[in-house]
Coordinates of C-alpha atoms and ligand atoms in Angstrom, one line a residue:
X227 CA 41.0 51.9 76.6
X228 CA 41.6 49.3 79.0
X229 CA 39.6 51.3 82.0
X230 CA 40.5 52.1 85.3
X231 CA 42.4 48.9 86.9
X232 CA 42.5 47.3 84.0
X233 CA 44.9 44.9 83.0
X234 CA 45.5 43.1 79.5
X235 CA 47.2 39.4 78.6
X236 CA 48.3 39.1 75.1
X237 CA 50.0 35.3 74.4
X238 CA 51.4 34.8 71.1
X239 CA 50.5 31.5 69.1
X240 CA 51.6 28.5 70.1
X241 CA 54.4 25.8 68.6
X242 CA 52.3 23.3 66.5
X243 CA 53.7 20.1 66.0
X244 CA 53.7 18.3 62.0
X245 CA 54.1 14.7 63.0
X246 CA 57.2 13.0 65.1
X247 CA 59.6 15.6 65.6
X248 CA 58.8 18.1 63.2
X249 CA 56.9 21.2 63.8
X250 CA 55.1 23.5 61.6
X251 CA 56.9 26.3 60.6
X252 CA 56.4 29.2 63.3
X253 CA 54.1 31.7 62.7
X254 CA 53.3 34.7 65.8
X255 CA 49.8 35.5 66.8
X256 CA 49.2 39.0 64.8
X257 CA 47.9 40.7 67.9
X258 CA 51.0 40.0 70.4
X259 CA 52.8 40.7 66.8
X260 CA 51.0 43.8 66.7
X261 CA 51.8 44.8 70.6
X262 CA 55.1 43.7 70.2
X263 CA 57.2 43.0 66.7
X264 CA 58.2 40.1 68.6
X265 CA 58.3 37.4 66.6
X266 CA 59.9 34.3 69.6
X267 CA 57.6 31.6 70.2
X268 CA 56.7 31.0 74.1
X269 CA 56.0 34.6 74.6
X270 CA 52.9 36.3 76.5
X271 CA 52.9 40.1 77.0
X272 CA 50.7 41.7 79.8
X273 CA 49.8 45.6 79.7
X274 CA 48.4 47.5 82.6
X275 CA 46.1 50.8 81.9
X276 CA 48.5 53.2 83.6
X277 CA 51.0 51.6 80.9
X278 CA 53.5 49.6 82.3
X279 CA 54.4 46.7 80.0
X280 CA 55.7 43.3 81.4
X281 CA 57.2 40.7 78.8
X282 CA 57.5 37.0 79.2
X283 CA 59.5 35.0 76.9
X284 CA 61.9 32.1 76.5
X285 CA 64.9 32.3 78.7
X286 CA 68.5 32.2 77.6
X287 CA 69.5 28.5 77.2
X288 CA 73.0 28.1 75.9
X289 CA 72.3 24.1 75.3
X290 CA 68.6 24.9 73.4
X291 CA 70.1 27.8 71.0
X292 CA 72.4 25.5 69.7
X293 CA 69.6 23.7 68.6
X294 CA 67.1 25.8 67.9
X295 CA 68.3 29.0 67.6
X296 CA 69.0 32.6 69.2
X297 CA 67.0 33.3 71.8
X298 CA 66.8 37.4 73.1
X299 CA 65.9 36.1 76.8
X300 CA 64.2 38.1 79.8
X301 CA 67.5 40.5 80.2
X302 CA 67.9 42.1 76.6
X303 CA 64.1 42.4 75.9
X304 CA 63.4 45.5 77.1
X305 CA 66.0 47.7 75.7
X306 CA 65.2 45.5 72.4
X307 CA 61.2 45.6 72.2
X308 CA 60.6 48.4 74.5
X309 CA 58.9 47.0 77.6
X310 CA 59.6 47.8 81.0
X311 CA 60.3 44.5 82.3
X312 CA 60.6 40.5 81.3
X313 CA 60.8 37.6 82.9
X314 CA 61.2 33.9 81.5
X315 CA 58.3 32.7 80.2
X316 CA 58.4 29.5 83.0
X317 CA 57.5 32.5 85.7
X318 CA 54.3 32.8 84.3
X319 CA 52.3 31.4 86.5
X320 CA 53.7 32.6 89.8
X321 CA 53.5 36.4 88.2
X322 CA 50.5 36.5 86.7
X323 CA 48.3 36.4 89.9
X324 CA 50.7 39.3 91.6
X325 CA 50.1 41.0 88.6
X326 CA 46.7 40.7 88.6
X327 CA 46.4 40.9 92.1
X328 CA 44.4 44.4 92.8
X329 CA 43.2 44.8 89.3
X330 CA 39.4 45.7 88.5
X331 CA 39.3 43.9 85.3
X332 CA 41.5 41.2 83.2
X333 CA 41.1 41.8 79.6
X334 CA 42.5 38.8 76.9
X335 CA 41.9 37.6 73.2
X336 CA 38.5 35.4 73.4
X337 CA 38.2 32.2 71.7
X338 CA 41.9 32.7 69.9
X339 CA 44.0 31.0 72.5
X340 CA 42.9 27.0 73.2
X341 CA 43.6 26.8 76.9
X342 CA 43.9 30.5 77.8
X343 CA 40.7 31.2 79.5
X344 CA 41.0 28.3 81.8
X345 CA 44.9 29.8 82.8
X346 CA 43.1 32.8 83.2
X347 CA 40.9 31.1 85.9
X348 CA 43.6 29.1 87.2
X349 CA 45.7 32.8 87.9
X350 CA 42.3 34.4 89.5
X351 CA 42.0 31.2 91.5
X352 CA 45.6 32.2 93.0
X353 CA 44.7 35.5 93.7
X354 CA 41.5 34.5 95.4
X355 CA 43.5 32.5 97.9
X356 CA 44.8 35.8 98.7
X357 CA 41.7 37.5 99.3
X358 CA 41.2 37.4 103.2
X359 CA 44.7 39.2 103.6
X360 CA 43.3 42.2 101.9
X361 CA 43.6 41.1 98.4
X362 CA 41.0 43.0 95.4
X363 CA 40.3 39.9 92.8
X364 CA 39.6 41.4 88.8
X365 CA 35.6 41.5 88.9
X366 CA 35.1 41.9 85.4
X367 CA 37.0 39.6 82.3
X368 CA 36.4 41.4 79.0
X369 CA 37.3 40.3 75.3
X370 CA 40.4 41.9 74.3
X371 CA 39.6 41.0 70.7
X372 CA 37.3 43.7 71.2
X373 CA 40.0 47.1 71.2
X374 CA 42.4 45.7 69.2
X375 CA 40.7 44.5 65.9
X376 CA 39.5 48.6 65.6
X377 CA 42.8 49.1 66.0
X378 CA 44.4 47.0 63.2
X379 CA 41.3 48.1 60.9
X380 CA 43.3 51.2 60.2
X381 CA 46.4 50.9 59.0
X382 CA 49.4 53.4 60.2
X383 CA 51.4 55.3 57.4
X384 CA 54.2 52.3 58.5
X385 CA 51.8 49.7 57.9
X386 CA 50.7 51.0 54.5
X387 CA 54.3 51.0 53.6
X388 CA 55.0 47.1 54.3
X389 CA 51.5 46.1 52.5
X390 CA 52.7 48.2 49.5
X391 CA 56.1 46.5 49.2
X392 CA 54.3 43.0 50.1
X393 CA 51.9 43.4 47.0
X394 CA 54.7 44.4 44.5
X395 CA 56.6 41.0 45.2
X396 CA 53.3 39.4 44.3
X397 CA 52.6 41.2 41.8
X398 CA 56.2 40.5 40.6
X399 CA 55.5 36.8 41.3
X400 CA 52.1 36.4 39.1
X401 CA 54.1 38.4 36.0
X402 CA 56.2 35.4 36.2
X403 CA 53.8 32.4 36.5
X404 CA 52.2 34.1 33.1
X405 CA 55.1 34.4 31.6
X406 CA 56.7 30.8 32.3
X407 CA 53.0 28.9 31.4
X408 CA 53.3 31.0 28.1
X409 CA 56.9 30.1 27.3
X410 CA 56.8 26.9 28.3
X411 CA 53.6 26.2 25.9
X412 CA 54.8 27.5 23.0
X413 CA 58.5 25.4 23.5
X414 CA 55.8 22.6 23.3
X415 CA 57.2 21.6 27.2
X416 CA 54.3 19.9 29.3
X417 CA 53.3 22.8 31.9
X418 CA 51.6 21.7 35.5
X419 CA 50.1 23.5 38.2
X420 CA 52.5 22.8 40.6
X421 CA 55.8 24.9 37.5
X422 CA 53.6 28.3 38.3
X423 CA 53.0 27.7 42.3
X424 CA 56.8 27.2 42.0
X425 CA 57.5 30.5 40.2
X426 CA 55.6 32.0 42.6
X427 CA 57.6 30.8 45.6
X428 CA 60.7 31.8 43.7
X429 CA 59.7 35.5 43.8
X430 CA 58.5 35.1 47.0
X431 CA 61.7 34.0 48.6
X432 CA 63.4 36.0 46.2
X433 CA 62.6 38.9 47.0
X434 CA 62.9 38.1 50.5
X435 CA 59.4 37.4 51.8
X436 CA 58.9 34.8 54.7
X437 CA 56.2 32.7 53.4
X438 CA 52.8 32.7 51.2
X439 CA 50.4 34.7 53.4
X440 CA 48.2 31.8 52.3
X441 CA 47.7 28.8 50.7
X442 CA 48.2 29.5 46.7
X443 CA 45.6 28.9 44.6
X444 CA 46.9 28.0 40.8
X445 CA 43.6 26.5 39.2
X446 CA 43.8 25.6 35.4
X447 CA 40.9 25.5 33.1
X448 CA 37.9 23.9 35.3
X449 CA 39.9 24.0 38.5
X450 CA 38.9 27.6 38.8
X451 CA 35.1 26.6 39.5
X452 CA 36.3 25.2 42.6
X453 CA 36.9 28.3 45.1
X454 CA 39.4 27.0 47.5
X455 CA 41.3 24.6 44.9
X456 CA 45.0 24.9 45.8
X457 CA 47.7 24.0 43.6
X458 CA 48.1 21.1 42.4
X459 CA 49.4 18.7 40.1
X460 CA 47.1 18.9 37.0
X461 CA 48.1 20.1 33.6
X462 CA 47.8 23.5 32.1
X463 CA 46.4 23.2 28.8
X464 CA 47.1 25.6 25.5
X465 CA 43.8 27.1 25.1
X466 CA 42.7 27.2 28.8
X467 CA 42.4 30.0 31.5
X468 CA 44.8 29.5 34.5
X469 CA 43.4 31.5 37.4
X470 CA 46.2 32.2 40.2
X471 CA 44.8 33.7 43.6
X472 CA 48.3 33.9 45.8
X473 CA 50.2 36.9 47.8
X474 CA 53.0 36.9 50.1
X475 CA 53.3 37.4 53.4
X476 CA 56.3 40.4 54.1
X477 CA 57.2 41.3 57.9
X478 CA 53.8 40.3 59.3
X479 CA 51.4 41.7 56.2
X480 CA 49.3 39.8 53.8
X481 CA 49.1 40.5 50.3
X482 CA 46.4 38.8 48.2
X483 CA 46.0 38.9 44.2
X484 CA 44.0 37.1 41.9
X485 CA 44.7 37.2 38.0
X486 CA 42.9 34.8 35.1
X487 CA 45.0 34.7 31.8
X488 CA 45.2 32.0 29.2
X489 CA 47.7 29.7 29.6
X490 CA 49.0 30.1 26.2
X491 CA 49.2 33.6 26.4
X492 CA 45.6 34.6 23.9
X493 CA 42.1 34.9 25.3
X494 CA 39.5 33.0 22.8
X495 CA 36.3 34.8 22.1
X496 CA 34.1 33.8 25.0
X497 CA 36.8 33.6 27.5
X498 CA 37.6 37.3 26.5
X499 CA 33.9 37.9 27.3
X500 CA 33.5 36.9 30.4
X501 CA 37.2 38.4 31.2
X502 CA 35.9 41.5 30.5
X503 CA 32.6 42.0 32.1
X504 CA 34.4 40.8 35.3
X505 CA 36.6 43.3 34.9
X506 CA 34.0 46.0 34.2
X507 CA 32.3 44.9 37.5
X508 CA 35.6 45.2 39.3
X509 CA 35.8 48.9 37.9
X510 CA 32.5 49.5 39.0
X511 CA 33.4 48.3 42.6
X512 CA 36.7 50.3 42.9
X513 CA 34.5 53.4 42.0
X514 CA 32.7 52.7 44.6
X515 CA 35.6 52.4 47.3
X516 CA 35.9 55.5 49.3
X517 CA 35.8 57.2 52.7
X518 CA 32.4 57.4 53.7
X519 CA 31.1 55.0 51.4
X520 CA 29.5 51.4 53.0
X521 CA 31.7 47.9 52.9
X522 CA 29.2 46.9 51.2
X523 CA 28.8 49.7 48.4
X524 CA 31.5 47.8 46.4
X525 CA 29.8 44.8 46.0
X526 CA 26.8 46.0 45.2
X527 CA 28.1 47.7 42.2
X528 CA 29.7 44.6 41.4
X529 CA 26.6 42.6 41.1
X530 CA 24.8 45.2 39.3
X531 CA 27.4 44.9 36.5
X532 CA 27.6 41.5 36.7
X533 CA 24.0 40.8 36.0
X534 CA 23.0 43.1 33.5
X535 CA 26.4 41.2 32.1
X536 CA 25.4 37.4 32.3
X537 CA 21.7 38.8 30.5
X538 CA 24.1 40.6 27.6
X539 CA 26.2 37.1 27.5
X540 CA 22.9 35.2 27.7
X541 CA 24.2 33.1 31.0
X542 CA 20.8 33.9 32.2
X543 CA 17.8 33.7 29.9
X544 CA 15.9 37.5 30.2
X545 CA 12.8 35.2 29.0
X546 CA 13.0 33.7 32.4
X547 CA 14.8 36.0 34.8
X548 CA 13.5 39.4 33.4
X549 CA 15.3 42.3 33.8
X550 CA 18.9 43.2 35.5
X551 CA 16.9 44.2 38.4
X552 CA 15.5 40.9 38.4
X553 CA 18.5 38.8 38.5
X554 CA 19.3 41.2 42.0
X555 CA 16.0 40.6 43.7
X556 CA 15.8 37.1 43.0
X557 CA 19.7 36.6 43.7
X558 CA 19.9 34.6 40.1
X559 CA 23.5 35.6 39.8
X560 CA 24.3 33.3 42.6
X561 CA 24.2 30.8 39.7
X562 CA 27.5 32.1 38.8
X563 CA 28.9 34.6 41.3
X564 CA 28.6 33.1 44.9
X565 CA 31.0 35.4 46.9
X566 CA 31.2 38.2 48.6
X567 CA 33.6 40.8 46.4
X568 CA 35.6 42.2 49.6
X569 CA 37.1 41.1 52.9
X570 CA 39.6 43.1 55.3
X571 CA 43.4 42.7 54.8
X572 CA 46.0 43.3 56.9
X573 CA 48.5 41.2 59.1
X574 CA 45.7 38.4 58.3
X575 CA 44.5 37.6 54.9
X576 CA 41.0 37.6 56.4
X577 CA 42.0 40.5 58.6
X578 CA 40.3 41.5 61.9
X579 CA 37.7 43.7 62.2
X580 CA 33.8 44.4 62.2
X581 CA 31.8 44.2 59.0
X582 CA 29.0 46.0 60.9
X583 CA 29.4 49.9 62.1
X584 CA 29.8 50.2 65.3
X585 CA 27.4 53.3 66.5
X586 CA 24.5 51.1 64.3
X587 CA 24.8 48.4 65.8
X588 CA 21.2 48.2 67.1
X589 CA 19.6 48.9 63.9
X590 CA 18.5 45.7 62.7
X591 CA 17.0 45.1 59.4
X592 CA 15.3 41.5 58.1
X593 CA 14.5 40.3 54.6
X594 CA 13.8 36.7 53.0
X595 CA 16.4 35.4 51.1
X596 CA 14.9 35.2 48.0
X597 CA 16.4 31.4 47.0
X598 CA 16.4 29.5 50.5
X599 CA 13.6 31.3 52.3
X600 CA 15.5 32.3 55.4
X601 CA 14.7 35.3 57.1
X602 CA 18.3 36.9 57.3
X603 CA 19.0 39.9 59.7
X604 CA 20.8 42.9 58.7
X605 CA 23.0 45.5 60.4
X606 CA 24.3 48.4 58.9
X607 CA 27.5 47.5 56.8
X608 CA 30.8 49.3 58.2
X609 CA 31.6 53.0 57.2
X610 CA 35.2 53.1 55.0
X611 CA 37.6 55.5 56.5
X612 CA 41.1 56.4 55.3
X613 CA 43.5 53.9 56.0
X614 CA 41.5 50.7 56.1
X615 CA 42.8 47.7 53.7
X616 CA 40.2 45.6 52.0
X617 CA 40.3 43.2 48.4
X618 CA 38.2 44.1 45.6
X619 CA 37.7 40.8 43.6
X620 CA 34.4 40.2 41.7
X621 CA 34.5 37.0 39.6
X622 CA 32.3 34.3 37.5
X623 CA 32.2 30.8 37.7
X624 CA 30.7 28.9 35.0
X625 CA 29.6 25.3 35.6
X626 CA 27.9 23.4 32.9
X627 CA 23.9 23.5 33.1
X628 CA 20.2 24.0 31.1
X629 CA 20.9 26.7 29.2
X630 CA 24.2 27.9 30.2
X631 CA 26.0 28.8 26.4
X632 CA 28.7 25.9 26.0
X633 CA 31.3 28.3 24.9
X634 CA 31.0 29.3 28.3
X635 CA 31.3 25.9 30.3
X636 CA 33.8 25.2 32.7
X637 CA 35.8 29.1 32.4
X638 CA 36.5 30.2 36.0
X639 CA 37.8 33.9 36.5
X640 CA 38.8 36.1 39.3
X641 CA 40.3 39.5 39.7
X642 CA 41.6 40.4 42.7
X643 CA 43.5 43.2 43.9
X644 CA 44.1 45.4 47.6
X645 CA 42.8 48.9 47.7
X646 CA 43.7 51.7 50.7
X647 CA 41.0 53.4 51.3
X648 CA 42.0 57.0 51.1
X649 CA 39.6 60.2 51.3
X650 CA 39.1 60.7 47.6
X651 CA 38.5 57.2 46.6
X652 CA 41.3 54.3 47.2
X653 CA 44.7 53.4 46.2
X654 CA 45.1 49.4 44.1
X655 CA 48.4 48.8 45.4
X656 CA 48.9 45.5 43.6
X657 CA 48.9 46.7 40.0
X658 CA 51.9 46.2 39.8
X659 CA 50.4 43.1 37.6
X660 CA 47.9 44.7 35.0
X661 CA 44.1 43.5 34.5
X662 CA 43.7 44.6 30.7
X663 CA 43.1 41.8 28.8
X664 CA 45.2 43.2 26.2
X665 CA 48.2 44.2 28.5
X666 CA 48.5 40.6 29.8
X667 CA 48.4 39.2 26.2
X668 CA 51.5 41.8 25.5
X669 CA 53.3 41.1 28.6
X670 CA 53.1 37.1 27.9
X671 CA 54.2 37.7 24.8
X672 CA 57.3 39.0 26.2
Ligands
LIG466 MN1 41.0 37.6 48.8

């Protein structure tokens, strides 16, 4: 993929530091992780198209390992990780320009690394010293970003197997946040935000995760009409929804849930309502998830539901909007559903990978956006194919205005959960937590 003479540079992330002399907790780039399994910090790894591999990383240091940690060094990495060679990670800049010394073109990550392109320059400036003794100089730099997010798109049998044990500790994890909010309510114990978040790091650790693959949302009662609320310190209230979107992170692999349940452990009227047309929409959009079906397709079978559902409810008026159709045209559900139902999973939560399909690139479609009047260009939306990961989480978010039912004010749900794409349709691998209304009444009464 590289081409002929064509080299690639893969650095992973770098250390980040907290405040004083406290870091952030170290987390790889996912494409050297990818490349690699390495998971060192102070590590680049440089590939050549007739496939000879060259590792740098942090050297042994007897004084630094005491400190910091074990360190595999230049010497045991490539029995260890598979590459031919290694050298300490300090060499970089005097090997990089030998190795990219008589090379046609450099290919790296764009726009990932702050600092890399100009490095890059620096290491072609080296090797254009050495041009006048008969020196080739790469002609050609090329996004590297490019080959590889096709390649994490699709996701290996090996892969598939880590995501599937990642989503069955979160699922584990939200069975107990439901549970403790229930218990805790009916021993008459205050419950906060922050007693689920805490159940869910339990299981996370527990089950021997490394860290949230994101920042946990735990919303209770109106927090869940604010998307990216995270948890926090407010109090979970007998008769309100709790909506928890949250999923570990297991060797490298994102897993990301949503589930709304009441607190107490018993949907009221309305918030059983609105449960349940969500849910209908987010059956309606896993019918739709299959090989050779559009990213898209889900969604749009989502919103279809969804609005003829908010017309039954009476969240929109049909005197005003008209029919279902209506509310799709004129994008009136945006009132109440202002997301997109899908994204890409895999070693990021927001994985890598186009939205548009490749071979249609060129064929570009416009239409006005019915509420702000923007012309908006179209491509055509990404073909599913066996193996890719994506979410399927529809939801409705009701804040109070004219005419909105009041039974319905201030109820926020989500339902969220990671389908394989497989040839016949697609695999939920985080239901491992159930979606019926009724089931998660039963298992909170547990
Ligand atoms: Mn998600």
């Amino acid at each position: 993929m590289l081409g002929e003479g064509g080299i690639a540079i893969i650095p992973t992330a770098p250390e980040r530091q907290r405040n004083r002399d406290s870091d952030f907790l170290f987390r790889h780039d996912s494409y050297f992780y990818y490349l690699t399994g390495f998971t060192e910090p102070g590590a680049c790894l440089v590939l050549t198209q007739e496939g000879r591999s060259t590792l740098f990383c942090q050297p042994k240091d007897l004084e630094r390992e005491i400190w910091d940690g074990y360190r595999l060094g230049p010497a045991a990495a490539p029995a260890a990780l598979g590459v031919e060679a290694a050298h300490a990670s300090s060499d970089l800049d005097t090997q990089l320009p030998r190795l990219l010394e008589n090379r046609a073109c450099v290919w790296y990550p764009f726009a990932t690394h702050n600092g890399l392109a100009a490095r890059v320059e620096g290491w072609l400036n080296a090797v254009r010293a050495r041009v006048r003794y008969g020196a080739l100089c790469p002609a050609v730099q090329n996004d590297l970003c490019t080959l590889l997010d096709e390649m994490r798109l699709v996701k290996d049998e090996h892969e598939q197997a880590i995501m599937r044990r990642a989503s069955a500790i979160s699922a584990g994890a939200h069975i107990r946040a439901m549970q403790r909010s229930a218990r805790m309510l009916r021993a008459g114990e205050e419950v906060r935000e922050y007693h689920l978040d805490a159940e869910l790091l339990h299981e996370f650790r527990q089950q021997g995760s490394q860290y949230p693959a994101y920042s946990s949302i735990v919303a209770a009662g109106a927090n869940a009409c604010v998307l990216h609320y995270r948890a926090d310190t407010a109090p979970v209230r007998d008769g309100e929804l709790v909506l928890i979107d949250a999923g570990c992170e297991l060797d490298g692999y994102a897993s990301d849930i949503t589930r709304t349940f009441p607190a107490n452990g018993r949907f009221t009227g309305p918030q059983r309502a609105l449960y349940d047309l969500v849910l209908a929409s987010q059956e309606a959009a896993v019918a739709a998830t299959r090989a050779g079906a559009r990213f898209t397709d889900p969604h749009d079978a989502t919103v279809a539901v969804l609005a003829q559902g908010m017309l039954d409810l009476g969240l929109l008026d049909r005197n005003k909007v008209g029919t279902a159709q209506d509310v799709i045209d004129q994008r009136a559900y945006f009132q109440f559903y202002m997301h997109r139902t899908g994204h890409w999973l895999g070693m990021d939560v927001h994985d890598c990978g186009s939205y548009v399909e490749p071979g249609e690139v060129g064929q570009v479609g416009q239409r006005k956006d019915p509420l702000s009047g923007e012309l908006i260009t179209n491509r055509p939306s990404r073909v599913l194919r066996p193996g890719m990961v994506l979410t399927v989480e529809p939801g409705l978010y009701v804040r109070p205005a004219a005419g909105v039912p009041e039974a319905f004010h201030h109820i926020g749900i989500r339902i969220e959960d990671d389908a394989i794409v497989t040839e016949a349709g697609c695999e939920l691998i985080t239901r491992g937590v159930p979606v019926q209304a009724d089931e998660i009444e039963a298992l909170m009464r547990a």
